[in-house]
Amino acid sequence: MSAYASLTVQFGRISAMSNAIGILQWDSDTMMPKGAAASRAESLALLRVMQHEMAVDPRLSDWLEAAGGDGTLGTWEQANLREMRRVFTAQTALPADLVEASSKAISTCEMAWRQARADSDFPALLPYLAEVLRLQREAGAAKGEKLGLSPYDALLNDYEPGGRSEKIDALFDDLAAFLPGFTQEALAVQARRPTPAPLAGPFAIEAQRGLGQRMMTALGYDFDRGRLDVSTHPFCGGADHDVRITTRYDEADFSKALMGVIHETGHALYEQGRPAAFMSQPVGQARGMVLHESQSLLMEMQACRSPEFLGFAAPLMREAFGASGPDWEAEALWRRYTRVERGFIRVDADEVTYPAHVILRYRLEKALIADAMPLAELPAAWNAGMQELLGTVPPNDRLGCLQDIHWPSGGWGYFPTYTLGAIAAAQLFDAACRAEPDALPGIARGDFAPLVSWLRTHVHGQGALLDTDELLTRATGRPLDASVFKAHLARRYLAS
Amino acid sequence: MSAYASLTVQFGRISAMSNAIGILQWDSDTMMPKGAAASRAESLALLRVMQHEMAVDPRLSDWLEAAGGDGTLGTWEQANLREMRRVFTAQTALPADLVEASSKAISTCEMAWRQARADSDFPALLPYLAEVLRLQREAGAAKGEKLGLSPYDALLNDYEPGGRSEKIDALFDDLAAFLPGFTQEALAVQARRPTPAPLAGPFAIEAQRGLGQRMMTALGYDFDRGRLDVSTHPFCGGADHDVRITTRYDEADFSKALMGVIHETGHALYEQGRPAAFMSQPVGQARGMVLHESQSLLMEMQACRSPEFLGFAAPLMREAFGASGPDWEAEALWRRYTRVERGFIRVDADEVTYPAHVILRYRLEKALIADAMPLAELPAAWNAGMQELLGTVPPNDRLGCLQDIHWPSGGWGYFPTYTLGAIAAAQLFDAACRAEPDALPGIARGDFAPLVSWLRTHVHGQGALLDTDELLTRATGRPLDASVFKAHLARRYLAS
């Protein structure tokens, strides 16, 4: 067997293990009875150790050296080899004792965070978070050394290969200058209209589930290769040919589950549309978290908060809940789904204020990783940033710097991908609508095929063949760039 | 670490892997979308290979030799070591190429069987079944050589450690002599009463599910460590602290799902009641398939087809389905649940005729493994046996020798455990009712605690500490013995 063929076999096995882990993780979050938690954690830990052993198998390094030298590999195979090298470098970059120490620190810190958040007690979290931060810095330094990157960029690189803080700084500084004034303007426009009262529920869960499934089908989700279930925190997970999404139902408000389902369906369409021939290979994976988030936000924010979509969805909503009246007309629903509000909580934010939440976290985590700010000052710096970016300060740390699990759970370098994804979503949706004149009219009649077919070709089916900017340039004519996003916001929120 | 401690760690890892496989298998049968089948098969095959590698790890053989020599192990630890040795011998008895050839032959034969059964075409199955049989013989011979057993006993030993065909012959010959006349008598008694018409449905699936869950709770099933779901073929599976059962609902007949749920709950109670301190160790496993089947049949046949149980269940059934009238009185329902009928199909048989189906299969598979009968003669021998044991001959092989998957799927040596389990069930239920005078009155009021508490002590909590006859002797005063089973049948079916 050639070195390249040996590599594909080994990465195929690693993928088979990922699929097993993915389904067990899904089960833990959706089906598992609570008494099984400890035993499940043991099984998952064992499989993860075994997967890591496969991923750092010393034979890989020989094969990676030998493969591709004879020039017989095609474009995709060459890219696959490049991705294999990238993955191998990432897997072998950290010494085993650092991985173990980090994993332990994270477990402890997550528990401390749950309590500290409930108590709104940052000092109680501080020592645990300091330990996680110290180990993240160390991991960033170790990876950075191998990759020739700063520690922060090395951490970011795990979520967004090729992502660089220099570029993000420019994008975010521009947005940070634009958003406060824009938000004020949007709120002023909005203030000229009456504030809608909440839609009168309750909304039966079965009806919500049916509506969600109807939307998933309209969006092009393939139920032969996935499922919709319930979990406390919605996610898209599962396995290669088994992309499962979850949601959470609130009988008093169906919109959260509905928009959540659409968001996760966006992620799932990316996963279901990855290149079939390379499904279990590194080049067949999603490019990174920026494009992943772009696909969920393209569906949730660009396509499904459009007047076109609500024209299609409004009758289905009325039918699902046996509702009628002026509040249930497409126009009224569209107003409702495009409300802007200055809030404290990132996950509840609308698309106008969301970037401010992200920019705040990005700036803080970059400073903390660079040791340019003492961790103890985080609450004060948080509140100052909220004042600057959103013009509002949370009354306590529970609604402030304690709200997200990302830092306690070691997800440093992840936050910027949310807003970079929103920017990419605007850019891709705009390009799709220009390239496929039937995309928006299709959405208006509940036919997403023209849009999704374009996304399949230009995003999903590309896997990890290109880097994010290259993919965006081929698909939209330019690399990641906030101008389309800003134009989208202006069109949607400043028109009265 | 001592050799014994090293063994417990390694067997703990093997168990963690079993738990992962158990949940993935459960998912395949209950949740998995059809498009994921091939990818899931790959993941499961990988985990099974890895588990096998752990189970034949060469260090085990050194540890097994070194462990226990210093006399410091307690009774349970000694028994654990004995079970570890037994498992290791079983795992290492077969050469890898035989395992692989057998696994391939089984896959092919199972597919051929599905078609052959649909077509009622035994000759079409013959070559595939011959190959499976040949490899089963070879496996039996290889294991038998290691264990000093005949090939058939070596195969049987996989399902029922310590089981011997010599003893089974004696038990089954006795039953084979007893049953034909008894069945005739029971049918004569039954003929004096009117035949009940089917209960009028449909029976809503939600109501059936609710009733099943109510019964599971009454029986003592712990929903914090398990679930009830739906699958094509009902089973009890999952993981150590996560014992999941399944059923299948028929809107026209709720009794199948109800009795099926009770049957699987019997299995599940055994699994949930295994000794906590040895849950992941060989000595903490269920003893074998005879006792396992005894626990499902004790619940389904002994406890829950009793007049006491139906006195408790009848009002719940009426309530679940909004039913009333004389057909729904406890006495009428009891008559219905104790109908005897000479049929062709084993899985549909009542407890009087079931043993005849099993004895037939046992005699045939023993002869086939011993090469004492050509496989081509199976259909004729089957029909002759049906005539002898049940007094009825199936009109075709679909309703005859093609009905079960066991032989095509390599389950040779399994069949006798069904009827040995029924015998043990009668013996254990009788002993429980004598030792716990409140057992039957408890069932009459829906309180299974007195019965289950006795079973926990005398069966479930014993794990694999004792062999089956030893356990039965301690629990009931005698080894496996059909006299209580026969007395039970006489009491239930000859009283008019």
XYZ file of N, CA, C and O in Angstrom, chain A residues 373-472:
400
model
N -3.328 41.862 30.803
C -4.363 42.315 31.724
C -4.486 41.271 32.819
O -4.492 40.075 32.531
N -4.548 41.726 34.100
C -4.722 40.735 35.180
C -6.127 40.146 35.139
O -7.102 40.873 34.926
N -6.229 38.846 35.337
C -7.533 38.182 35.278
C -8.512 38.768 36.295
O -9.724 38.828 36.044
N -7.955 39.205 37.449
C -8.833 39.750 38.495
C -9.587 40.987 38.008
O -10.639 41.332 38.541
N -9.058 41.656 36.995
C -9.718 42.864 36.485
C -10.803 42.579 35.445
O -11.406 43.511 34.901
N -11.025 41.301 35.178
C -11.979 40.957 34.131
C -13.367 41.593 34.333
O -13.903 42.198 33.396
N -13.970 41.502 35.534
C -15.318 42.083 35.676
C -15.360 43.580 35.357
O -16.264 44.035 34.636
N -14.376 44.319 35.836
C -14.353 45.760 35.574
C -14.159 46.037 34.086
O -14.843 46.888 33.489
N -13.234 45.296 33.475
C -12.970 45.493 32.047
C -14.200 45.112 31.225
O -14.511 45.742 30.209
N -14.877 44.063 31.659
C -16.115 43.635 30.984
C -17.137 44.767 30.968
O -17.683 45.126 29.925
N -17.360 45.311 32.151
C -18.395 46.341 32.263
C -18.019 47.600 31.484
O -18.879 48.220 30.846
N -16.739 47.936 31.507
C -16.283 49.087 30.728
C -16.517 48.842 29.241
O -16.974 49.731 28.503
N -16.213 47.633 28.790
C -16.413 47.275 27.372
C -17.884 47.301 27.001
O -18.256 47.746 25.906
N -18.733 46.810 27.890
C -20.178 46.839 27.631
C -20.645 48.279 27.463
O -21.451 48.600 26.588
N -20.149 49.141 28.340
C -20.519 50.557 28.256
C -20.090 51.132 26.918
O -20.871 51.793 26.225
N -18.875 50.823 26.535
C -18.331 51.392 25.295
C -19.068 50.858 24.061
O -19.444 51.614 23.170
N -19.263 49.549 24.017
C -19.768 48.922 22.791
C -21.295 48.885 22.720
O -21.878 48.948 21.644
N -21.930 48.726 23.885
C -23.389 48.561 23.881
C -24.114 49.673 24.614
O -25.342 49.754 24.585
N -23.348 50.472 25.355
C -23.983 51.558 26.079
C -24.849 51.102 27.232
O -25.806 51.768 27.621
N -24.522 49.938 27.787
C -25.300 49.421 28.907
C -24.388 48.545 29.752
O -23.500 47.885 29.210
N -24.613 48.556 31.065
C -23.719 47.819 31.967
C -24.545 46.821 32.782
O -25.558 47.196 33.371
N -24.129 45.544 32.805
C -24.910 44.558 33.561
C -24.879 44.858 35.058
O -23.867 45.337 35.565
N -25.983 44.567 35.747
C -26.065 44.871 37.176
C -25.221 43.921 38.018
O -24.989 44.210 39.195
N -24.823 42.791 37.465
C -23.991 41.859 38.236
C -23.202 40.970 37.270
O -23.452 40.979 36.055
N -22.266 40.180 37.818
C -21.389 39.376 36.949
C -22.091 38.156 36.357
O -21.654 37.618 35.350
N -23.166 37.712 37.012
C -23.940 36.626 36.434
C -24.452 37.017 35.053
O -24.436 36.232 34.107
N -24.907 38.260 34.924
C -25.359 38.787 33.636
C -24.203 39.425 32.870
O -24.403 40.017 31.812
N -23.003 39.309 33.437
C -21.837 39.896 32.800
C -20.820 38.822 32.455
O -21.132 37.878 31.720
N -19.640 38.927 33.054
C -18.516 38.093 32.614
C -18.648 36.638 33.019
O -17.797 35.835 32.640
N -19.685 36.287 33.762
C -19.871 34.877 34.151
C -20.876 34.156 33.262
O -21.177 32.979 33.489
N -21.412 34.826 32.229
C -22.541 34.222 31.513
C -22.177 33.067 30.596
O -22.987 32.174 30.380
N -20.960 33.059 30.059
C -20.619 32.038 29.054
C -19.717 30.943 29.626
O -18.838 31.202 30.432
N -19.889 29.736 29.097
C -19.066 28.608 29.553
C -17.726 28.543 28.814
O -16.821 27.819 29.226
N -17.557 29.300 27.741
C -16.394 29.116 26.863
C -15.057 29.194 27.602
O -14.185 28.352 27.407
N -14.863 30.226 28.408
C -13.559 30.367 29.071
C -13.329 29.276 30.118
O -12.275 28.640 30.105
N -14.305 29.038 31.011
C -14.089 27.928 31.955
C -13.829 26.588 31.265
O -13.083 25.763 31.776
N -14.418 26.387 30.089
C -14.266 25.076 29.463
C -13.117 25.041 28.449
O -13.003 24.101 27.673
N -12.264 26.066 28.483
C -11.054 26.006 27.660
C -11.264 26.392 26.214
O -10.415 26.098 25.373
N -12.376 27.071 25.894
C -12.636 27.444 24.505
C -12.084 28.814 24.142
O -12.787 29.612 23.511
N -10.864 29.099 24.515
C -10.250 30.397 24.224
C -9.879 30.463 22.757
O -9.249 29.562 22.225
N -10.271 31.550 22.098
C -10.004 31.681 20.663
C -11.233 31.334 19.831
O -11.195 31.414 18.607
N -12.316 30.955 20.491
C -13.515 30.545 19.759
C -14.436 31.719 19.437
O -15.029 31.785 18.366
N -14.568 32.650 20.403
C -15.583 33.711 20.286
C -15.606 34.457 18.952
O -16.686 34.679 18.389
N -14.449 34.887 18.405
C -14.542 35.702 17.188
C -15.246 34.996 16.034
O -15.829 35.662 15.167
N -15.233 33.638 16.041
C -15.831 32.951 14.888
C -17.320 33.226 14.756
O -17.865 33.142 13.659
N -17.994 33.585 15.860
C -19.425 33.897 15.757
C -19.659 35.086 14.819
O -20.505 35.050 13.925
N -18.932 36.148 15.068
C -19.182 37.357 14.277
C -18.531 37.281 12.902
O -19.088 37.762 11.911
N -17.361 36.629 12.818
C -16.786 36.404 11.491
C -17.764 35.569 10.660
O -17.919 35.786 9.446
N -18.440 34.636 11.319
C -19.458 33.837 10.633
C -20.622 34.680 10.164
O -21.143 34.481 9.054
N -21.042 35.634 10.974
C -22.156 36.511 10.586
C -21.774 37.352 9.370
O -22.590 37.577 8.463
N -20.523 37.812 9.363
C -20.031 38.611 8.240
C -20.001 37.756 6.963
O -20.477 38.165 5.896
N -19.452 36.540 7.099
C -19.381 35.636 5.944
C -20.771 35.270 5.455
O -21.004 35.119 4.247
N -21.707 35.115 6.398
C -23.082 34.748 6.031
C -23.693 35.808 5.122
O -24.312 35.495 4.096
N -23.521 37.073 5.498
C -24.069 38.161 4.692
C -23.457 38.153 3.298
O -24.150 38.284 2.279
N -22.142 37.950 3.262
C -21.406 37.954 2.007
C -21.853 36.806 1.093
O -22.087 36.994 -0.103
N -21.997 35.623 1.677
C -22.375 34.450 0.889
C -23.841 34.533 0.435
O -24.165 34.171 -0.701
N -24.707 35.017 1.306
C -26.119 35.095 0.933
C -26.303 36.091 -0.199
O -27.046 35.841 -1.167
N -25.606 37.187 -0.085
C -25.665 38.209 -1.130
C -25.173 37.644 -2.469
O -25.818 37.811 -3.512
N -24.046 36.924 -2.419
C -23.506 36.347 -3.660
C -24.460 35.306 -4.225
O -24.668 35.229 -5.446
N -25.044 34.486 -3.347
C -25.975 33.451 -3.811
C -27.176 34.078 -4.496
O -27.613 33.625 -5.558
N -27.724 35.130 -3.891
C -28.916 35.762 -4.468
C -28.594 36.429 -5.791
O -29.454 36.497 -6.681
N -27.356 36.899 -5.923
C -26.998 37.491 -7.210
C -26.753 36.417 -8.261
O -27.157 36.547 -9.414
N -26.118 35.319 -7.863
C -25.811 34.258 -8.836
C -27.052 33.432 -9.181
O -27.173 32.910 -10.286
N -27.966 33.300 -8.225
C -29.177 32.495 -8.437
C -30.388 33.402 -8.280
O -30.917 33.554 -7.173
N -30.858 33.996 -9.350
C -31.965 34.966 -9.207
C -33.212 34.344 -8.569
O -34.049 35.059 -8.042
N -33.301 32.994 -8.605
C -34.485 32.362 -8.028
C -34.317 32.062 -6.533
O -35.222 31.508 -5.914
N -33.192 32.436 -5.947
C -32.958 32.067 -4.545
C -34.001 32.702 -3.628
O -34.690 32.003 -2.874
N -34.141 34.015 -3.690
C -35.121 34.676 -2.810
C -36.562 34.349 -3.185
O -37.358 34.009 -2.289
N -36.916 34.411 -4.488
C -38.283 33.980 -4.842
C -38.547 32.542 -4.389
O -39.656 32.214 -3.963
N -37.542 31.682 -4.470
C -37.687 30.303 -3.990
C -38.053 30.281 -2.517
O -38.997 29.595 -2.104
N -37.315 31.033 -1.724
C -37.603 31.088 -0.286
C -39.040 31.548 -0.054
O -39.748 31.015 0.803
N -39.496 32.503 -0.841
C -40.857 33.024 -0.673
C -41.911 31.943 -0.888
O -42.994 32.000 -0.312
N -41.576 30.928 -1.702
C -42.561 29.837 -1.879
C -42.125 28.578 -1.134
O -42.679 27.494 -1.316
N -41.136 28.714 -0.228
C -40.715 27.579 0.592
C -39.817 26.605 -0.137
O -39.632 25.478 0.309
N -39.238 27.030 -1.239
C -38.337 26.164 -1.999
C -36.914 26.686 -1.854
O -36.518 27.644 -2.516
N -36.143 26.031 -0.992
C -34.773 26.488 -0.738
C -33.770 25.877 -1.712
O -32.566 26.135 -1.598
N -34.253 25.050 -2.629
C -33.321 24.321 -3.494
C -32.364 25.244 -4.267
O -31.167 24.961 -4.318
N -32.855 26.349 -4.856
C -31.897 27.196 -5.594
C -30.779 27.721 -4.684
O -29.601 27.695 -5.057
N -31.135 28.172 -3.493
C -30.123 28.669 -2.555
C -29.182 27.548 -2.126
O -27.956 27.685 -2.191
N -29.758 26.427 -1.697
C -28.932 25.359 -1.131
C -28.049 24.728 -2.199
O -26.911 24.341 -1.933
N -28.563 24.655 -3.412
C -27.748 24.097 -4.480
C -26.491 24.956 -4.699
O -25.388 24.441 -4.904
N -26.647 26.267 -4.615
C -25.482 27.150 -4.738
C -24.519 26.938 -3.554
O -23.304 26.878 -3.731
N -25.083 26.819 -2.362
C -24.238 26.602 -1.181
C -23.509 25.260 -1.259
O -22.352 25.151 -0.863
N -24.207 24.233 -1.747
C -23.573 22.916 -1.913
C -22.320 23.044 -2.782
O -21.267 22.511 -2.448
N -22.481 23.737 -3.886
C -21.361 23.863 -4.815
C -20.240 24.715 -4.240
O -19.073 24.348 -4.306
N -20.611 25.866 -3.662
C -19.586 26.849 -3.316
C -19.070 26.741 -1.890
O -18.028 27.300 -1.571
N -19.806 26.059 -1.024
C -19.350 25.961 0.369
C -19.300 24.502 0.822
O -18.219 23.942 1.038
N -20.461 23.861 0.955
C -20.519 22.539 1.599
C -19.627 21.522 0.900
O -18.849 20.823 1.531
N -19.775 21.441 -0.406
C -19.064 20.426 -1.166
C -17.573 20.690 -1.282
O -16.826 19.852 -1.799
N -17.122 21.855 -0.823
C -15.700 22.203 -0.884
C -14.917 21.605 0.282
O -13.686 21.588 0.253
N -15.623 21.145 1.305
C -14.922 20.588 2.459
C -13.843 21.527 2.940
O -14.071 22.737 3.092
N -12.642 20.971 3.152
C -11.513 21.771 3.613
C -10.494 21.954 2.498
O -9.301 22.108 2.743
N -11.010 21.947 1.252
C -10.105 22.068 0.105
C -9.363 23.398 0.117
O -8.160 23.469 -0.139
N -10.071 24.475 0.429
C -9.506 25.830 0.374
C -9.475 26.426 1.773
O -10.185 25.956 2.663
N -8.701 27.489 1.966
C -8.853 28.170 3.247
C -10.040 29.138 3.142
O -10.590 29.364 2.060
N -10.448 29.679 4.282
C -11.703 30.427 4.317
C -11.701 31.604 3.341
O -12.658 31.802 2.575
N -10.632 32.376 3.341
C -10.600 33.548 2.458
C -10.594 33.164 0.983
O -11.199 33.846 0.147
N -9.899 32.056 0.685
C -9.850 31.583 -0.697
C -11.244 31.147 -1.140
O -11.705 31.478 -2.240
N -11.910 30.392 -0.285
C -13.267 29.945 -0.608
C -14.182 31.145 -0.809
O -14.949 31.210 -1.779
N -14.096 32.112 0.112
C -14.963 33.295 0.002
C -14.656 34.074 -1.261
O -15.561 34.580 -1.934
